Amino acid sequence: MFKRVLAVLTLAAATLTTGATASHATATAAVAVGKTYRGEGDQVIRVSVTKAPGLLEFSHDGEANFIVHTINPAGRKAELLVNTIGSYDGTVLYNTYGGKGTAALEIKADGAWTARFKPVTTARCWCAGTIRGDGDQVLKLSPTRGLRTVRAAHSGEGNFIVFGYSRVGSYGDLLFNEIGGYKGKALLPTGTRLVTVKADGPWTLTRR
């Protein structure tokens, strides 16, 4: 009984941990809600293997490439989370589809960066019909029903890619995949409850 109570207290203490610093090329710590890693330049962050989908909030203060991959337990690159040049602030979804899970993050950067693990439940709420943003974001909404559409506008110069997910952890539906300025409309599949946006500029989404 004592061991069980001790284990519960240990888990609670780990969950309450809110920050960690990656002071070496490779840092080891468990994935935890609100866990934040900070570093500069190229690094690999080891985490407890997880197959559960989640959010990663990144920032980068540099002038050259900022590239982030998840690494699976076999040591292979899995998901390309971020691939940009210069400063960056955005939120992305990881473990989007099955696979072997995430055991580490590989970060390529020329400046200071932060990486914060967050639960999917903290995604920005797409509560009203229209939502506006800038850069990469993850949106949650009440599952759609029946015939629904989404109108999109993007005023950036790079990729504008939008996916909709009816079940987190499975393959999503590609809604938009464009480059540069864009205006258009697409079906919003029944059951869509999560939407990811990859963009390098301001965007607007309107669902009806």
mmCIF file of C-alpha atoms in Angstrom:
data_model
loop_
_atom_site.group_PDB
_atom_site.id
_atom_site.type_symbol
_atom_site.label_atom_id
_atom_site.label_comp_id
_atom_site.label_asym_id
_atom_site.label_seq_id
_atom_site.Cartn_x
_atom_site.Cartn_y
_atom_site.Cartn_z
ATOM 1 C CA MET A 1 0.000 0.000 0.000
ATOM 2 C CA PHE A 2 2.850 2.347 0.927
ATOM 3 C CA LYS A 3 4.574 1.669 -2.400
ATOM 4 C CA ARG A 4 1.339 2.429 -4.279
ATOM 5 C CA VAL A 5 0.887 5.771 -2.480
ATOM 6 C CA LEU A 6 4.540 6.625 -3.106
ATOM 7 C CA ALA A 7 4.136 5.851 -6.817
ATOM 8 C CA VAL A 8 1.056 8.101 -7.041
ATOM 9 C CA LEU A 9 2.864 10.954 -5.299
ATOM 10 C CA THR A 10 5.850 10.547 -7.628
ATOM 11 C CA LEU A 11 3.605 10.679 -10.701
ATOM 12 C CA ALA A 12 1.836 13.772 -9.381
ATOM 13 C CA ALA A 13 5.151 15.504 -8.792
ATOM 14 C CA ALA A 14 6.260 14.694 -12.350
ATOM 15 C CA THR A 15 3.000 16.036 -13.771
ATOM 16 C CA LEU A 16 3.419 19.322 -11.940
ATOM 17 C CA THR A 17 6.865 19.872 -13.457
ATOM 18 C CA THR A 18 6.592 22.889 -15.762
ATOM 19 C CA GLY A 19 10.023 23.363 -17.230
ATOM 20 C CA ALA A 20 13.348 21.817 -18.169
ATOM 21 C CA THR A 21 16.486 23.080 -19.842
ATOM 22 C CA ALA A 22 18.265 21.140 -22.600
ATOM 23 C CA SER A 23 21.795 22.127 -21.615
ATOM 24 C CA HIS A 24 23.543 19.375 -23.629
ATOM 25 C CA ALA A 25 23.250 18.137 -27.207
ATOM 26 C CA THR A 26 20.998 15.366 -25.895
ATOM 27 C CA ALA A 27 18.605 15.900 -22.995
ATOM 28 C CA THR A 28 16.449 13.242 -21.364
ATOM 29 C CA ALA A 29 13.116 13.806 -19.584
ATOM 30 C CA ALA A 30 9.527 12.592 -19.628
ATOM 31 C CA VAL A 31 6.810 14.120 -21.747
ATOM 32 C CA ALA A 32 4.535 16.008 -19.360
ATOM 33 C CA VAL A 33 1.719 18.496 -19.692
ATOM 34 C CA GLY A 34 3.257 21.961 -19.724
ATOM 35 C CA LYS A 35 6.814 20.624 -20.035
ATOM 36 C CA THR A 36 9.020 23.214 -21.706
ATOM 37 C CA TYR A 37 12.493 22.655 -23.163
ATOM 38 C CA ARG A 38 14.854 25.460 -24.065
ATOM 39 C CA GLY A 39 18.053 25.375 -26.049
ATOM 40 C CA GLU A 40 20.134 26.976 -28.757
ATOM 41 C CA GLY A 41 21.317 25.499 -32.018
ATOM 42 C CA ASP A 42 21.100 21.840 -33.041
ATOM 43 C CA GLN A 43 19.938 19.425 -30.344
ATOM 44 C CA VAL A 44 18.165 16.121 -29.765
ATOM 45 C CA ILE A 45 15.676 15.878 -26.905
ATOM 46 C CA ARG A 46 14.856 12.379 -25.677
ATOM 47 C CA VAL A 47 11.401 11.860 -24.133
ATOM 48 C CA SER A 48 9.492 8.919 -22.745
ATOM 49 C CA VAL A 49 8.065 7.036 -25.721
ATOM 50 C CA THR A 50 4.497 8.092 -26.404
ATOM 51 C CA LYS A 51 2.017 7.169 -29.127
ATOM 52 C CA ALA A 52 -0.628 9.578 -27.867
ATOM 53 C CA PRO A 53 -1.322 12.612 -30.080
ATOM 54 C CA GLY A 54 -0.452 15.979 -28.573
ATOM 55 C CA LEU A 55 0.504 19.548 -29.345
ATOM 56 C CA LEU A 56 3.948 21.113 -29.507
ATOM 57 C CA GLU A 57 4.333 24.871 -29.250
ATOM 58 C CA PHE A 58 7.620 26.096 -30.728
ATOM 59 C CA SER A 59 9.456 29.383 -30.898
ATOM 60 C CA HIS A 60 12.755 30.147 -32.644
ATOM 61 C CA ASP A 61 14.863 33.296 -32.556
ATOM 62 C CA GLY A 62 17.261 32.800 -35.440
ATOM 63 C CA GLU A 63 17.919 33.779 -39.039
ATOM 64 C CA ALA A 64 18.516 30.438 -40.783
ATOM 65 C CA ASN A 65 16.772 27.043 -40.918
ATOM 66 C CA PHE A 66 14.540 25.896 -38.097
ATOM 67 C CA ILE A 67 13.617 22.242 -38.710
ATOM 68 C CA VAL A 68 12.000 19.828 -36.252
ATOM 69 C CA HIS A 69 11.391 16.096 -36.708
ATOM 70 C CA THR A 70 9.934 13.550 -34.317
ATOM 71 C CA ILE A 71 12.153 10.487 -33.887
ATOM 72 C CA ASN A 72 10.614 7.048 -33.315
ATOM 73 C CA PRO A 73 11.979 4.417 -30.885
ATOM 74 C CA ALA A 74 13.935 2.796 -33.736
ATOM 75 C CA GLY A 75 15.907 6.017 -34.128
ATOM 76 C CA ARG A 76 14.311 6.970 -37.437
ATOM 77 C CA LYS A 77 12.864 10.317 -38.421
ATOM 78 C CA ALA A 78 9.070 10.216 -38.396
ATOM 79 C CA GLU A 79 7.019 13.429 -38.664
ATOM 80 C CA LEU A 80 8.325 16.713 -40.049
ATOM 81 C CA LEU A 81 6.764 19.197 -37.625
ATOM 82 C CA VAL A 82 8.396 22.472 -38.644
ATOM 83 C CA ASN A 83 10.476 23.482 -41.668
ATOM 84 C CA THR A 84 11.010 27.199 -41.946
ATOM 85 C CA ILE A 85 13.663 29.904 -42.107
ATOM 86 C CA GLY A 86 14.144 32.632 -39.524
ATOM 87 C CA SER A 87 12.052 33.433 -36.490
ATOM 88 C CA TYR A 88 9.084 31.213 -35.722
ATOM 89 C CA ASP A 89 6.140 30.978 -33.326
ATOM 90 C CA GLY A 90 3.556 28.274 -33.856
ATOM 91 C CA THR A 91 1.717 25.221 -32.610
ATOM 92 C CA VAL A 92 1.661 21.849 -34.373
ATOM 93 C CA LEU A 93 0.134 18.402 -33.869
ATOM 94 C CA TYR A 94 2.382 15.361 -33.350
ATOM 95 C CA ASN A 95 1.640 11.623 -33.427
ATOM 96 C CA THR A 96 -1.077 12.374 -35.952
ATOM 97 C CA TYR A 97 -1.303 8.848 -37.303
ATOM 98 C CA GLY A 98 -0.369 5.598 -35.555
ATOM 99 C CA GLY A 99 3.233 4.642 -36.139
ATOM 100 C CA LYS A 100 5.768 3.620 -33.526
ATOM 101 C CA GLY A 101 5.343 6.770 -31.474
ATOM 102 C CA THR A 102 7.715 9.552 -30.507
ATOM 103 C CA ALA A 103 10.922 8.919 -28.540
ATOM 104 C CA ALA A 104 12.754 12.171 -29.282
ATOM 105 C CA LEU A 105 12.741 15.471 -31.115
ATOM 106 C CA GLU A 106 15.532 16.417 -33.503
ATOM 107 C CA ILE A 107 15.940 20.183 -33.692
ATOM 108 C CA LYS A 108 18.011 21.991 -36.298
ATOM 109 C CA ALA A 109 18.365 25.680 -35.508
ATOM 110 C CA ASP A 110 20.818 28.575 -35.582
ATOM 111 C CA GLY A 111 19.312 30.470 -32.665
ATOM 112 C CA ALA A 112 17.554 30.095 -29.331
ATOM 113 C CA TRP A 113 14.390 27.981 -29.298
ATOM 114 C CA THR A 114 11.705 26.643 -26.983
ATOM 115 C CA ALA A 115 9.527 23.525 -27.300
ATOM 116 C CA ARG A 116 6.511 23.038 -25.067
ATOM 117 C CA PHE A 117 4.441 19.844 -24.893
ATOM 118 C CA LYS A 118 0.700 20.433 -24.499
ATOM 119 C CA PRO A 119 -2.415 18.209 -24.519
ATOM 120 C CA VAL A 120 -4.731 18.268 -27.538
ATOM 121 C CA THR A 121 -7.461 19.689 -25.301
ATOM 122 C CA THR A 122 -5.566 23.006 -25.151
ATOM 123 C CA ALA A 123 -5.953 23.610 -28.899
ATOM 124 C CA ARG A 124 -7.399 26.998 -29.788
ATOM 125 C CA CYS A 125 -11.190 26.910 -29.910
ATOM 126 C CA TRP A 126 -12.803 27.547 -33.279
ATOM 127 C CA CYS A 127 -15.965 28.572 -31.494
ATOM 128 C CA ALA A 128 -17.477 31.110 -33.891
ATOM 129 C CA GLY A 129 -18.044 30.740 -37.609
ATOM 130 C CA THR A 130 -14.945 32.737 -38.534
ATOM 131 C CA ILE A 131 -11.484 32.437 -37.026
ATOM 132 C CA ARG A 132 -8.308 34.347 -37.897
ATOM 133 C CA GLY A 133 -4.698 33.555 -37.216
ATOM 134 C CA ASP A 134 -1.108 33.925 -38.352
ATOM 135 C CA GLY A 135 1.258 31.015 -38.913
ATOM 136 C CA ASP A 136 0.908 27.411 -37.715
ATOM 137 C CA GLN A 137 -1.981 26.657 -35.368
ATOM 138 C CA VAL A 138 -4.202 23.779 -34.208
ATOM 139 C CA LEU A 139 -7.930 24.397 -33.820
ATOM 140 C CA LYS A 140 -10.634 22.408 -32.029
ATOM 141 C CA LEU A 141 -14.344 22.565 -32.779
ATOM 142 C CA SER A 142 -17.547 20.676 -32.049
ATOM 143 C CA PRO A 143 -17.773 17.676 -34.420
ATOM 144 C CA THR A 144 -19.415 18.778 -37.660
ATOM 145 C CA ARG A 145 -22.623 17.205 -38.933
ATOM 146 C CA GLY A 146 -24.205 17.092 -42.347
ATOM 147 C CA LEU A 147 -23.116 19.256 -45.272
ATOM 148 C CA ARG A 148 -20.581 21.811 -44.080
ATOM 149 C CA THR A 149 -18.059 23.928 -45.980
ATOM 150 C CA VAL A 150 -15.021 26.016 -45.069
ATOM 151 C CA ARG A 151 -13.848 29.119 -46.901
ATOM 152 C CA ALA A 152 -10.164 29.987 -46.571
ATOM 153 C CA ALA A 153 -8.005 33.027 -47.256
ATOM 154 C CA HIS A 154 -4.214 33.204 -46.903
ATOM 155 C CA SER A 155 -1.942 36.175 -47.527
ATOM 156 C CA GLY A 156 1.459 34.570 -46.954
ATOM 157 C CA GLU A 157 4.111 33.666 -49.533
ATOM 158 C CA GLY A 158 4.797 30.034 -48.633
ATOM 159 C CA ASN A 159 2.785 26.865 -48.048
ATOM 160 C CA PHE A 160 -0.810 27.042 -46.880
ATOM 161 C CA ILE A 161 -1.872 23.540 -45.825
ATOM 162 C CA VAL A 162 -5.015 22.693 -43.855
ATOM 163 C CA PHE A 163 -6.054 19.260 -42.578
ATOM 164 C CA GLY A 164 -9.264 18.248 -40.815
ATOM 165 C CA TYR A 165 -9.427 15.338 -38.367
ATOM 166 C CA SER A 166 -12.514 13.415 -37.297
ATOM 167 C CA ARG A 167 -10.421 11.178 -35.045
ATOM 168 C CA VAL A 168 -7.160 12.372 -33.564
ATOM 169 C CA GLY A 169 -4.447 9.808 -34.150
ATOM 170 C CA SER A 170 -5.706 8.795 -37.605
ATOM 171 C CA TYR A 171 -5.016 10.213 -41.054
ATOM 172 C CA GLY A 172 -6.674 13.563 -41.676
ATOM 173 C CA ASP A 173 -8.560 14.985 -44.636
ATOM 174 C CA LEU A 174 -6.549 17.418 -46.771
ATOM 175 C CA LEU A 175 -8.721 20.533 -47.120
ATOM 176 C CA PHE A 176 -6.271 22.989 -48.721
ATOM 177 C CA ASN A 177 -2.744 22.696 -50.127
ATOM 178 C CA GLU A 178 -1.628 25.914 -51.789
ATOM 179 C CA ILE A 179 1.377 28.215 -52.054
ATOM 180 C CA GLY A 180 1.207 31.981 -51.571
ATOM 181 C CA GLY A 181 -1.907 34.124 -51.508
ATOM 182 C CA TYR A 182 -5.103 32.108 -51.745
ATOM 183 C CA LYS A 183 -8.878 32.280 -51.510
ATOM 184 C CA GLY A 184 -11.090 29.229 -51.902
ATOM 185 C CA LYS A 185 -13.704 26.902 -50.484
ATOM 186 C CA ALA A 186 -13.770 23.204 -49.573
ATOM 187 C CA LEU A 187 -15.990 20.607 -47.942
ATOM 188 C CA LEU A 188 -15.591 20.208 -44.182
ATOM 189 C CA PRO A 189 -16.073 16.441 -43.677
ATOM 190 C CA THR A 190 -18.688 15.184 -41.246
ATOM 191 C CA GLY A 191 -17.248 14.574 -37.797
ATOM 192 C CA THR A 192 -14.349 17.034 -38.145
ATOM 193 C CA ARG A 193 -13.289 18.003 -34.627
ATOM 194 C CA LEU A 194 -9.709 19.193 -35.092
ATOM 195 C CA VAL A 195 -8.104 21.336 -37.803
ATOM 196 C CA THR A 196 -4.394 21.991 -38.338
ATOM 197 C CA VAL A 197 -3.138 25.018 -40.238
ATOM 198 C CA LYS A 198 0.366 25.393 -41.690
ATOM 199 C CA ALA A 199 0.968 28.884 -42.982
ATOM 200 C CA ASP A 200 3.637 31.569 -43.144
ATOM 201 C CA GLY A 201 1.268 34.509 -43.008
ATOM 202 C CA PRO A 202 -2.176 35.710 -41.878
ATOM 203 C CA TRP A 203 -5.144 33.453 -42.663
ATOM 204 C CA THR A 204 -8.893 33.323 -42.190
ATOM 205 C CA LEU A 205 -11.200 30.296 -42.010
ATOM 206 C CA THR A 206 -14.995 30.535 -42.162
ATOM 207 C CA ARG A 207 -17.243 27.507 -41.740
ATOM 208 C CA ARG A 208 -20.905 27.308 -42.701
#
